[in-house]
mmCIF file of C-alpha atoms in Angstrom:
data_model
loop_
_atom_site.group_PDB
_atom_site.id
_atom_site.type_symbol
_atom_site.label_atom_id
_atom_site.label_comp_id
_atom_site.label_asym_id
_atom_site.label_seq_id
_atom_site.Cartn_x
_atom_site.Cartn_y
_atom_site.Cartn_z
ATOM 1 C CA MET A 1 -46.823 124.276 3.938
ATOM 2 C CA ILE A 2 -49.390 124.366 6.747
ATOM 3 C CA ARG A 3 -48.341 127.937 7.538
ATOM 4 C CA SER A 4 -49.276 129.031 4.044
ATOM 5 C CA LEU A 5 -52.821 127.676 4.475
ATOM 6 C CA VAL A 6 -53.580 129.551 7.692
ATOM 7 C CA GLY A 7 -56.127 132.209 6.944
ATOM 8 C CA ALA A 8 -56.621 130.766 3.421
ATOM 9 C CA ILE A 9 -55.783 133.111 0.565
ATOM 10 C CA LEU A 10 -55.133 136.730 1.415
ATOM 11 C CA SER A 11 -57.266 139.082 -0.696
ATOM 12 C CA VAL A 12 -56.391 142.603 0.336
ATOM 13 C CA PHE A 13 -57.917 145.179 -2.000
ATOM 14 C CA LEU A 14 -56.555 148.669 -2.509
ATOM 15 C CA ALA A 15 -58.375 151.147 -0.301
ATOM 16 C CA SER A 16 -58.289 154.213 -2.538
ATOM 17 C CA SER A 17 -61.270 154.725 -4.847
ATOM 18 C CA ALA A 18 -58.794 155.900 -7.504
ATOM 19 C CA ILE A 19 -57.314 152.411 -7.760
ATOM 20 C CA SER A 20 -58.910 149.357 -9.334
ATOM 21 C CA ALA A 21 -57.602 146.297 -7.506
ATOM 22 C CA ALA A 22 -56.612 142.799 -8.454
ATOM 23 C CA ALA A 23 -56.214 139.760 -6.221
ATOM 24 C CA ALA A 24 -53.096 139.526 -4.084
ATOM 25 C CA PRO A 25 -50.861 136.459 -3.741
ATOM 26 C CA PRO A 26 -51.272 134.405 -0.551
ATOM 27 C CA PHE A 27 -49.828 135.796 2.665
ATOM 28 C CA LEU A 28 -47.366 133.404 4.313
ATOM 29 C CA LEU A 29 -45.779 135.114 7.313
ATOM 30 C CA MET A 30 -44.255 138.280 8.741
ATOM 31 C CA TRP A 31 -41.515 139.043 11.249
ATOM 32 C CA GLY A 32 -39.804 141.942 12.949
ATOM 33 C CA THR A 33 -40.280 144.627 15.551
ATOM 34 C CA ARG A 34 -38.701 147.970 16.372
ATOM 35 C CA GLY A 35 -35.432 147.773 18.305
ATOM 36 C CA GLY A 36 -31.706 147.304 18.131
ATOM 37 C CA GLU A 37 -31.319 143.668 19.169
ATOM 38 C CA ALA A 38 -30.675 140.718 16.883
ATOM 39 C CA GLY A 39 -33.736 140.115 14.739
ATOM 40 C CA GLN A 40 -35.153 143.574 15.415
ATOM 41 C CA PHE A 41 -34.978 146.589 13.118
ATOM 42 C CA GLY A 42 -33.663 150.006 14.140
ATOM 43 C CA SER A 43 -35.886 153.048 14.388
ATOM 44 C CA THR A 44 -33.772 155.018 11.877
ATOM 45 C CA GLY A 45 -36.018 154.241 8.931
ATOM 46 C CA GLY A 46 -36.592 150.596 9.857
ATOM 47 C CA PRO A 47 -35.364 147.859 7.523
ATOM 48 C CA ARG A 48 -34.221 149.508 4.298
ATOM 49 C CA ALA A 49 -33.475 146.808 1.748
ATOM 50 C CA ALA A 50 -33.351 143.034 1.286
ATOM 51 C CA ASP A 51 -32.206 140.311 -1.085
ATOM 52 C CA VAL A 52 -32.538 136.526 -1.098
ATOM 53 C CA ASP A 53 -29.748 134.049 -1.825
ATOM 54 C CA GLN A 54 -30.018 130.765 -3.748
ATOM 55 C CA TYR A 55 -30.772 128.880 -0.512
ATOM 56 C CA GLY A 56 -33.662 131.122 0.472
ATOM 57 C CA ASN A 57 -31.813 133.099 3.156
ATOM 58 C CA VAL A 58 -32.955 136.713 3.448
ATOM 59 C CA TYR A 59 -30.375 139.497 3.884
ATOM 60 C CA VAL A 60 -31.775 142.708 5.386
ATOM 61 C CA VAL A 61 -30.114 146.117 5.805
ATOM 62 C CA ASP A 62 -30.996 148.236 8.841
ATOM 63 C CA LYS A 63 -29.387 150.703 11.259
ATOM 64 C CA PRO A 64 -29.993 150.016 14.970
ATOM 65 C CA ASP A 65 -30.272 152.943 17.371
ATOM 66 C CA GLY A 66 -26.807 154.064 18.392
ATOM 67 C CA GLY A 67 -25.121 151.394 16.302
ATOM 68 C CA ALA A 68 -23.532 150.907 12.910
ATOM 69 C CA THR A 69 -25.531 149.976 9.836
ATOM 70 C CA ARG A 70 -25.679 146.206 9.597
ATOM 71 C CA VAL A 71 -26.861 143.335 7.440
ATOM 72 C CA GLN A 72 -28.966 140.760 9.270
ATOM 73 C CA VAL A 73 -29.506 137.287 7.820
ATOM 74 C CA PHE A 74 -32.706 135.266 8.329
ATOM 75 C CA ASP A 75 -33.874 131.926 7.012
ATOM 76 C CA ALA A 76 -36.953 131.580 4.816
ATOM 77 C CA GLU A 77 -39.161 131.286 7.916
ATOM 78 C CA GLY A 78 -37.908 134.571 9.362
ATOM 79 C CA ARG A 79 -35.627 132.987 11.974
ATOM 80 C CA TYR A 80 -32.569 135.105 12.797
ATOM 81 C CA SER A 81 -29.250 133.549 11.783
ATOM 82 C CA ARG A 82 -26.423 136.095 11.993
ATOM 83 C CA GLN A 83 -25.368 139.655 11.182
ATOM 84 C CA PHE A 84 -22.352 141.707 10.185
ATOM 85 C CA PRO A 85 -21.632 145.454 10.388
ATOM 86 C CA VAL A 86 -21.260 147.649 7.335
ATOM 87 C CA ALA A 87 -17.641 148.804 6.993
ATOM 88 C CA PHE A 88 -16.803 152.525 7.111
ATOM 89 C CA ASP A 89 -20.358 153.278 8.235
ATOM 90 C CA ILE A 90 -20.915 156.795 6.919
ATOM 91 C CA GLY A 91 -23.850 158.008 4.871
ATOM 92 C CA THR A 92 -26.903 155.916 4.062
ATOM 93 C CA THR A 93 -26.907 152.335 2.761
ATOM 94 C CA VAL A 94 -30.022 151.997 0.612
ATOM 95 C CA ASP A 95 -29.831 148.722 -1.323
ATOM 96 C CA ILE A 96 -28.317 145.232 -1.312
ATOM 97 C CA ALA A 97 -27.748 142.566 -3.973
ATOM 98 C CA LEU A 98 -26.046 139.155 -3.959
ATOM 99 C CA ASP A 99 -24.162 137.445 -6.749
ATOM 100 C CA ALA A 100 -24.175 133.713 -7.573
ATOM 101 C CA ASP A 101 -21.163 133.111 -5.300
ATOM 102 C CA GLY A 102 -22.839 134.730 -2.319
ATOM 103 C CA ASN A 103 -20.822 137.949 -2.443
ATOM 104 C CA ILE A 104 -22.794 140.874 -1.060
ATOM 105 C CA PHE A 105 -22.986 144.298 -2.696
ATOM 106 C CA LEU A 106 -24.308 147.449 -1.025
ATOM 107 C CA VAL A 107 -24.951 150.903 -2.426
ATOM 108 C CA ASN A 108 -24.542 154.008 -0.268
ATOM 109 C CA SER A 109 -26.552 156.962 -1.536
ATOM 110 C CA ILE A 110 -25.100 159.837 0.481
ATOM 111 C CA CYS A 111 -21.520 158.634 -0.095
ATOM 112 C CA SER A 112 -22.214 157.796 -3.764
ATOM 113 C CA ARG A 113 -20.345 154.483 -3.618
ATOM 114 C CA VAL A 114 -20.696 150.715 -4.025
ATOM 115 C CA GLU A 115 -19.326 148.241 -1.437
ATOM 116 C CA LYS A 116 -18.520 144.535 -1.801
ATOM 117 C CA TYR A 117 -18.358 141.873 0.956
ATOM 118 C CA ASP A 118 -17.731 138.137 0.890
ATOM 119 C CA ASN A 119 -20.478 135.664 1.790
ATOM 120 C CA LEU A 120 -19.563 135.854 5.488
ATOM 121 C CA GLY A 121 -19.699 139.644 5.583
ATOM 122 C CA GLY A 122 -15.959 140.310 5.263
ATOM 123 C CA PHE A 123 -15.234 143.622 3.557
ATOM 124 C CA LEU A 124 -13.527 143.265 0.174
ATOM 125 C CA ARG A 125 -13.583 146.632 -1.612
ATOM 126 C CA MET A 126 -15.582 149.717 -2.481
ATOM 127 C CA TRP A 127 -15.651 152.129 -5.412
ATOM 128 C CA GLY A 128 -16.791 155.630 -6.214
ATOM 129 C CA LYS A 129 -15.405 159.148 -6.502
ATOM 130 C CA GLY A 130 -12.746 159.869 -3.864
ATOM 131 C CA VAL A 131 -13.313 156.742 -1.742
ATOM 132 C CA ASN A 132 -9.547 156.275 -1.466
ATOM 133 C CA GLY A 133 -8.963 159.917 -0.564
ATOM 134 C CA GLY A 134 -8.301 161.148 -4.113
ATOM 135 C CA ALA A 135 -10.207 163.375 -6.486
ATOM 136 C CA GLY A 136 -11.574 160.982 -9.116
ATOM 137 C CA PHE A 137 -13.099 157.548 -9.525
ATOM 138 C CA GLU A 138 -11.302 155.032 -7.286
ATOM 139 C CA VAL A 139 -11.409 151.478 -5.960
ATOM 140 C CA CYS A 140 -10.507 151.236 -2.252
ATOM 141 C CA LEU A 141 -9.427 148.131 -0.323
ATOM 142 C CA SER A 142 -8.806 149.601 3.162
ATOM 143 C CA GLY A 143 -8.930 152.886 5.043
ATOM 144 C CA CYS A 144 -11.781 153.999 2.794
ATOM 145 C CA VAL A 145 -13.738 157.233 3.138
ATOM 146 C CA CYS A 146 -17.255 158.351 2.307
ATOM 147 C CA GLY A 147 -16.885 159.336 -1.319
ATOM 148 C CA SER A 148 -18.518 162.260 -3.109
ATOM 149 C CA MET A 149 -20.905 163.005 -5.931
ATOM 150 C CA GLY A 150 -19.517 162.866 -9.455
ATOM 151 C CA ALA A 151 -20.479 162.275 -13.067
ATOM 152 C CA VAL A 152 -17.458 161.104 -15.082
ATOM 153 C CA ASN A 153 -17.578 157.441 -16.163
ATOM 154 C CA GLY A 154 -18.082 155.326 -13.017
ATOM 155 C CA GLU A 155 -18.632 158.194 -10.594
ATOM 156 C CA LEU A 156 -22.086 158.332 -9.006
ATOM 157 C CA ASN A 157 -24.573 160.931 -7.789
ATOM 158 C CA ARG A 158 -26.973 159.723 -5.084
ATOM 159 C CA PRO A 159 -27.423 156.168 -6.405
ATOM 160 C CA THR A 160 -30.392 154.313 -4.946
ATOM 161 C CA ALA A 161 -30.283 150.715 -6.184
ATOM 162 C CA LEU A 162 -28.126 147.993 -7.690
ATOM 163 C CA GLY A 163 -28.417 144.563 -9.288
ATOM 164 C CA VAL A 164 -25.996 141.783 -10.212
ATOM 165 C CA ASP A 165 -26.053 139.509 -13.268
ATOM 166 C CA ALA A 166 -25.080 135.824 -13.510
ATOM 167 C CA ASP A 167 -21.483 136.756 -14.351
ATOM 168 C CA GLY A 168 -21.108 139.006 -11.312
ATOM 169 C CA ASN A 169 -21.339 142.331 -13.149
ATOM 170 C CA VAL A 170 -22.907 145.121 -11.109
ATOM 171 C CA TYR A 171 -25.535 147.562 -12.418
ATOM 172 C CA VAL A 172 -26.292 150.747 -10.471
ATOM 173 C CA ALA A 173 -29.260 153.091 -10.737
ATOM 174 C CA ASP A 174 -27.313 156.371 -10.764
ATOM 175 C CA THR A 175 -30.373 158.331 -9.778
ATOM 176 C CA LYS A 176 -29.355 161.985 -9.889
ATOM 177 C CA ASN A 177 -27.158 161.452 -12.940
ATOM 178 C CA GLU A 178 -30.236 159.997 -14.727
ATOM 179 C CA ARG A 179 -28.399 156.940 -16.054
ATOM 180 C CA ILE A 180 -27.417 153.315 -15.437
ATOM 181 C CA VAL A 181 -23.775 152.465 -14.715
ATOM 182 C CA LYS A 182 -22.268 148.992 -15.180
ATOM 183 C CA TYR A 183 -19.119 147.655 -13.483
ATOM 184 C CA SER A 184 -17.303 144.365 -13.199
ATOM 185 C CA GLY A 185 -17.602 142.613 -9.861
ATOM 186 C CA GLN A 186 -14.217 144.103 -8.952
ATOM 187 C CA GLY A 187 -15.404 147.668 -9.488
ATOM 188 C CA VAL A 188 -13.932 148.269 -12.940
ATOM 189 C CA PHE A 189 -16.101 150.707 -14.887
ATOM 190 C CA ASP A 190 -17.595 149.096 -18.001
ATOM 191 C CA ARG A 191 -20.225 151.427 -19.478
ATOM 192 C CA THR A 192 -23.139 153.744 -18.795
ATOM 193 C CA TRP A 193 -26.398 154.413 -20.617
ATOM 194 C CA GLY A 194 -29.072 157.077 -20.762
ATOM 195 C CA TRP A 195 -29.799 160.166 -22.864
ATOM 196 C CA ASP A 196 -26.852 162.280 -24.013
ATOM 197 C CA VAL A 197 -24.342 160.487 -21.742
ATOM 198 C CA ALA A 198 -21.587 160.299 -24.395
ATOM 199 C CA PRO A 199 -19.002 163.078 -24.773
ATOM 200 C CA GLY A 200 -20.578 166.121 -26.387
ATOM 201 C CA GLY A 201 -24.113 164.882 -25.751
ATOM 202 C CA GLY A 202 -27.132 165.907 -27.753
ATOM 203 C CA ALA A 203 -27.683 162.642 -29.626
ATOM 204 C CA GLY A 204 -30.579 161.097 -27.683
ATOM 205 C CA TYR A 205 -30.261 157.629 -26.174
ATOM 206 C CA GLU A 206 -26.632 156.516 -25.919
ATOM 207 C CA VAL A 207 -24.389 153.810 -24.500
ATOM 208 C CA CYS A 208 -21.062 155.308 -23.432
ATOM 209 C CA LEU A 209 -17.748 153.543 -22.748
ATOM 210 C CA SER A 210 -15.454 156.484 -21.959
ATOM 211 C CA GLY A 211 -15.649 160.166 -21.098
ATOM 212 C CA CYS A 212 -19.265 159.664 -20.026
ATOM 213 C CA GLY A 213 -21.352 162.371 -18.376
ATOM 214 C CA VAL A 214 -24.719 163.172 -16.852
ATOM 215 C CA GLY A 215 -27.855 161.934 -18.587
ATOM 216 C CA LEU A 216 -30.623 164.239 -19.764
ATOM 217 C CA GLN A 217 -33.807 163.845 -17.723
ATOM 218 C CA GLY A 218 -36.966 163.032 -19.683
ATOM 219 C CA ASN A 219 -39.447 160.381 -20.806
ATOM 220 C CA GLY A 220 -38.092 159.100 -24.120
ATOM 221 C CA ASP A 221 -37.171 155.468 -24.727
ATOM 222 C CA GLY A 222 -34.101 154.786 -22.611
ATOM 223 C CA GLN A 223 -34.414 158.141 -20.868
ATOM 224 C CA PHE A 224 -34.940 158.436 -17.111
ATOM 225 C CA ASP A 225 -36.647 160.660 -14.586
ATOM 226 C CA ASP A 226 -35.023 159.346 -11.386
ATOM 227 C CA PRO A 227 -34.201 155.644 -11.863
ATOM 228 C CA VAL A 228 -34.679 154.217 -8.350
ATOM 229 C CA GLY A 229 -34.790 150.428 -8.705
ATOM 230 C CA ILE A 230 -32.927 147.813 -10.722
ATOM 231 C CA ALA A 231 -32.965 144.039 -11.169
ATOM 232 C CA VAL A 232 -31.327 141.619 -13.601
ATOM 233 C CA LEU A 233 -32.673 138.380 -15.072
ATOM 234 C CA GLU A 234 -30.497 136.509 -17.590
ATOM 235 C CA ASN A 235 -29.790 139.070 -20.348
ATOM 236 C CA THR A 236 -32.328 141.675 -19.265
ATOM 237 C CA VAL A 237 -31.897 144.635 -16.916
ATOM 238 C CA TYR A 238 -35.126 145.989 -15.392
ATOM 239 C CA VAL A 239 -35.146 149.617 -14.235
ATOM 240 C CA ALA A 240 -37.821 151.291 -12.102
ATOM 241 C CA ASP A 241 -38.196 154.750 -13.682
ATOM 242 C CA HIS A 242 -39.804 156.605 -10.765
ATOM 243 C CA TYR A 243 -41.390 159.772 -12.131
ATOM 244 C CA ASN A 244 -42.098 158.246 -15.534
ATOM 245 C CA TYR A 245 -44.301 155.591 -13.857
ATOM 246 C CA ARG A 246 -42.781 152.746 -15.825
ATOM 247 C CA VAL A 247 -40.303 149.865 -15.875
ATOM 248 C CA GLN A 248 -37.765 149.985 -18.704
ATOM 249 C CA LEU A 249 -35.943 146.908 -20.031
ATOM 250 C CA PHE A 250 -32.421 146.837 -21.463
ATOM 251 C CA SER A 251 -29.908 144.213 -22.533
ATOM 252 C CA ARG A 252 -26.832 143.745 -20.354
ATOM 253 C CA THR A 253 -24.850 145.810 -22.862
ATOM 254 C CA GLY A 254 -27.336 148.681 -22.621
ATOM 255 C CA SER A 255 -29.512 148.173 -25.703
ATOM 256 C CA PHE A 256 -33.037 149.475 -25.092
ATOM 257 C CA GLN A 257 -35.640 146.678 -25.292
ATOM 258 C CA ALA A 258 -39.014 147.871 -24.014
ATOM 259 C CA ALA A 259 -40.879 150.115 -21.604
ATOM 260 C CA HIS A 260 -43.909 148.941 -19.600
ATOM 261 C CA MET A 261 -46.147 151.695 -18.267
ATOM 262 C CA VAL A 262 -47.541 150.831 -14.838
ATOM 263 C CA ASN A 263 -48.999 154.205 -13.774
ATOM 264 C CA TYR A 264 -47.300 154.142 -10.392
ATOM 265 C CA PRO A 265 -44.499 156.271 -8.908
ATOM 266 C CA LEU A 266 -42.230 153.252 -8.444
ATOM 267 C CA GLY A 267 -39.997 152.708 -5.435
ATOM 268 C CA SER A 268 -38.179 149.446 -6.226
ATOM 269 C CA VAL A 269 -38.354 146.529 -8.635
ATOM 270 C CA ASP A 270 -37.482 142.839 -8.678
ATOM 271 C CA VAL A 271 -38.132 140.090 -11.175
ATOM 272 C CA ASP A 272 -39.282 136.464 -11.019
ATOM 273 C CA ARG A 273 -37.948 133.531 -13.036
ATOM 274 C CA GLN A 274 -40.620 134.050 -15.713
ATOM 275 C CA GLY A 275 -39.660 137.657 -16.339
ATOM 276 C CA GLY A 276 -42.602 139.127 -14.462
ATOM 277 C CA PHE A 277 -41.759 142.067 -12.252
ATOM 278 C CA TYR A 278 -42.857 143.230 -8.818
ATOM 279 C CA PHE A 279 -42.536 146.758 -7.495
ATOM 280 C CA THR A 280 -43.294 148.820 -4.408
ATOM 281 C CA VAL A 281 -45.061 152.180 -4.257
ATOM 282 C CA TYR A 282 -43.799 153.495 -0.936
ATOM 283 C CA THR A 283 -45.650 156.804 -1.244
ATOM 284 C CA HIS A 284 -49.001 154.975 -1.430
ATOM 285 C CA ASP A 285 -48.232 151.811 0.586
ATOM 286 C CA LYS A 286 -48.897 149.518 -2.368
ATOM 287 C CA VAL A 287 -47.260 146.596 -4.148
ATOM 288 C CA GLY A 288 -47.769 145.594 -7.774
ATOM 289 C CA HIS A 289 -47.030 142.620 -10.007
ATOM 290 C CA TYR A 290 -46.956 142.610 -13.819
ATOM 291 C CA ASP A 291 -46.173 139.695 -16.117
ATOM 292 C CA SER A 292 -43.313 139.678 -18.622
ATOM 293 C CA SER A 293 -45.409 141.382 -21.291
ATOM 294 C CA GLY A 294 -46.466 144.227 -19.010
ATOM 295 C CA VAL A 295 -49.953 142.929 -18.156
ATOM 296 C CA LEU A 296 -51.185 143.605 -14.621
ATOM 297 C CA ILE A 297 -51.405 140.470 -12.462
ATOM 298 C CA ALA A 298 -52.027 141.881 -8.997
ATOM 299 C CA THR A 299 -52.005 145.025 -6.907
ATOM 300 C CA TRP A 300 -52.448 144.962 -3.169
ATOM 301 C CA GLY A 301 -51.920 146.926 0.007
ATOM 302 C CA SER A 302 -53.212 149.860 2.007
ATOM 303 C CA THR A 303 -51.801 151.950 4.820
ATOM 304 C CA GLY A 304 -51.843 150.080 8.116
ATOM 305 C CA ARG A 305 -50.276 147.459 10.330
ATOM 306 C CA GLY A 306 -52.360 144.401 9.480
ATOM 307 C CA ILE A 307 -51.654 141.523 7.130
ATOM 308 C CA GLY A 308 -51.109 142.837 3.619
ATOM 309 C CA GLU A 309 -51.017 146.420 4.842
ATOM 310 C CA PHE A 310 -47.864 148.532 4.610
ATOM 311 C CA TYR A 311 -46.248 151.688 5.892
ATOM 312 C CA ALA A 312 -43.599 152.987 3.453
ATOM 313 C CA PRO A 313 -42.637 149.658 1.812
ATOM 314 C CA SER A 314 -39.116 150.356 0.587
ATOM 315 C CA GLU A 315 -38.251 147.243 -1.384
ATOM 316 C CA VAL A 316 -39.427 143.964 -2.878
ATOM 317 C CA ALA A 317 -37.216 140.863 -3.129
ATOM 318 C CA VAL A 318 -38.220 137.743 -5.064
ATOM 319 C CA ALA A 319 -36.781 134.413 -3.887
ATOM 320 C CA PRO A 320 -35.636 131.727 -6.358
ATOM 321 C CA ASN A 321 -38.792 129.705 -5.594
ATOM 322 C CA GLY A 322 -41.054 132.677 -6.396
ATOM 323 C CA ASP A 323 -41.872 133.766 -2.842
ATOM 324 C CA VAL A 324 -42.048 137.535 -2.484
ATOM 325 C CA TYR A 325 -40.633 139.520 0.447
ATOM 326 C CA ILE A 326 -41.756 143.097 1.106
ATOM 327 C CA VAL A 327 -39.556 145.349 3.243
ATOM 328 C CA ASP A 328 -42.297 147.078 5.262
ATOM 329 C CA SER A 329 -39.973 149.770 6.558
ATOM 330 C CA LEU A 330 -41.949 151.931 8.968
ATOM 331 C CA ASN A 331 -43.820 148.913 10.330
ATOM 332 C CA TYR A 332 -40.331 147.560 11.215
ATOM 333 C CA ARG A 333 -40.955 144.174 9.639
ATOM 334 C CA LEU A 334 -40.872 142.020 6.533
ATOM 335 C CA GLN A 335 -43.924 140.401 4.993
ATOM 336 C CA LYS A 336 -43.684 137.250 2.893
ATOM 337 C CA PHE A 337 -46.147 136.242 0.175
ATOM 338 C CA GLY A 338 -46.312 133.140 -1.986
ATOM 339 C CA SER A 339 -46.367 132.946 -5.750
ATOM 340 C CA PRO A 340 -49.630 134.160 -7.315
ATOM 341 C CA LEU A 341 -52.319 131.478 -7.507
ATOM 342 C CA MET A 342 -53.872 132.880 -10.656
ATOM 343 C CA SER A 343 -53.043 135.200 -13.531
ATOM 344 C CA PHE A 344 -55.526 137.423 -15.307
ATOM 345 C CA LYS A 345 -55.637 140.672 -17.200
ATOM 346 C CA ALA A 346 -56.601 143.931 -15.529
ATOM 347 C CA GLU A 347 -56.466 147.548 -16.570
ATOM 348 C CA PRO A 348 -53.498 149.462 -15.101
ATOM 349 C CA PRO A 349 -54.886 151.723 -12.366
ATOM 350 C CA ASP A 350 -54.242 155.433 -12.169
ATOM 351 C CA ILE A 351 -53.113 157.259 -9.050
ATOM 352 C CA ASP A 352 -54.348 160.793 -8.518
#
């Protein structure tokens, strides 16, 4: 596209002397401004999360001033299309994921619940502890309430991210329970994994199907120290393990596969068709890209408002064609980058 050639190839290098930089992918476009109108992003944290459907449409979560949390839909060129309000708008919606049928899933951290909408934004159901007014794990279809923190089986404690596989199963980063929880697309609890999550605990890494509990925080294989991002590609689940500075890989049934150290306090993760993963570092206004074997491809970004600069980037979303969208939250915009033009090895940088 002509747009992608304007300004040639963006090469923004990391500003901090503690970081060794690699070339960034080409900048394509950006859109957004602060406000509550269609196409703008509310001042309450700016845009929070995004995902891209099979047609290249971009779904963005934000909360306009004085209004309900909403999902706005844009085309691949950043043109506003439509929006819908989040049902039972209580708490904080922090992530969004779409399945192959276009159904939309949201995760609410404060209310510790997952919500499901159809492809037009019609509310379908939600699940979590007490969302139907009871005391345990529930699925609610109408008249739903906030939900509360829990630990048994499918209950959640301040979840921060979710992903969906090709069969519509939903995987949630259950952050303060230090585990991953898997459900069917209808909200039926399937399994959880992490350290000591099975009844009785004390056995190290476990996959639990019933009577499951809180995971043990730590840095062993399959162990978590605040899982905050999740993405699914084919049979692999990618988890951003925040304080362990790594991305861990699991099968869809919870078998541990690998851990790739990236030396960043990760904020979110998404994956391209080749199994490479992108992540944001919102505390340092950076973005990174590693290939499927954990080799650094690119790091870019610095604090600011220019092209390739960020202010608290909360999420990365990779489109089916490989384009990369960064939710640049406190700049109240999204930035779009193309697929990398080159791949080369680089040493993982350290952050002081």
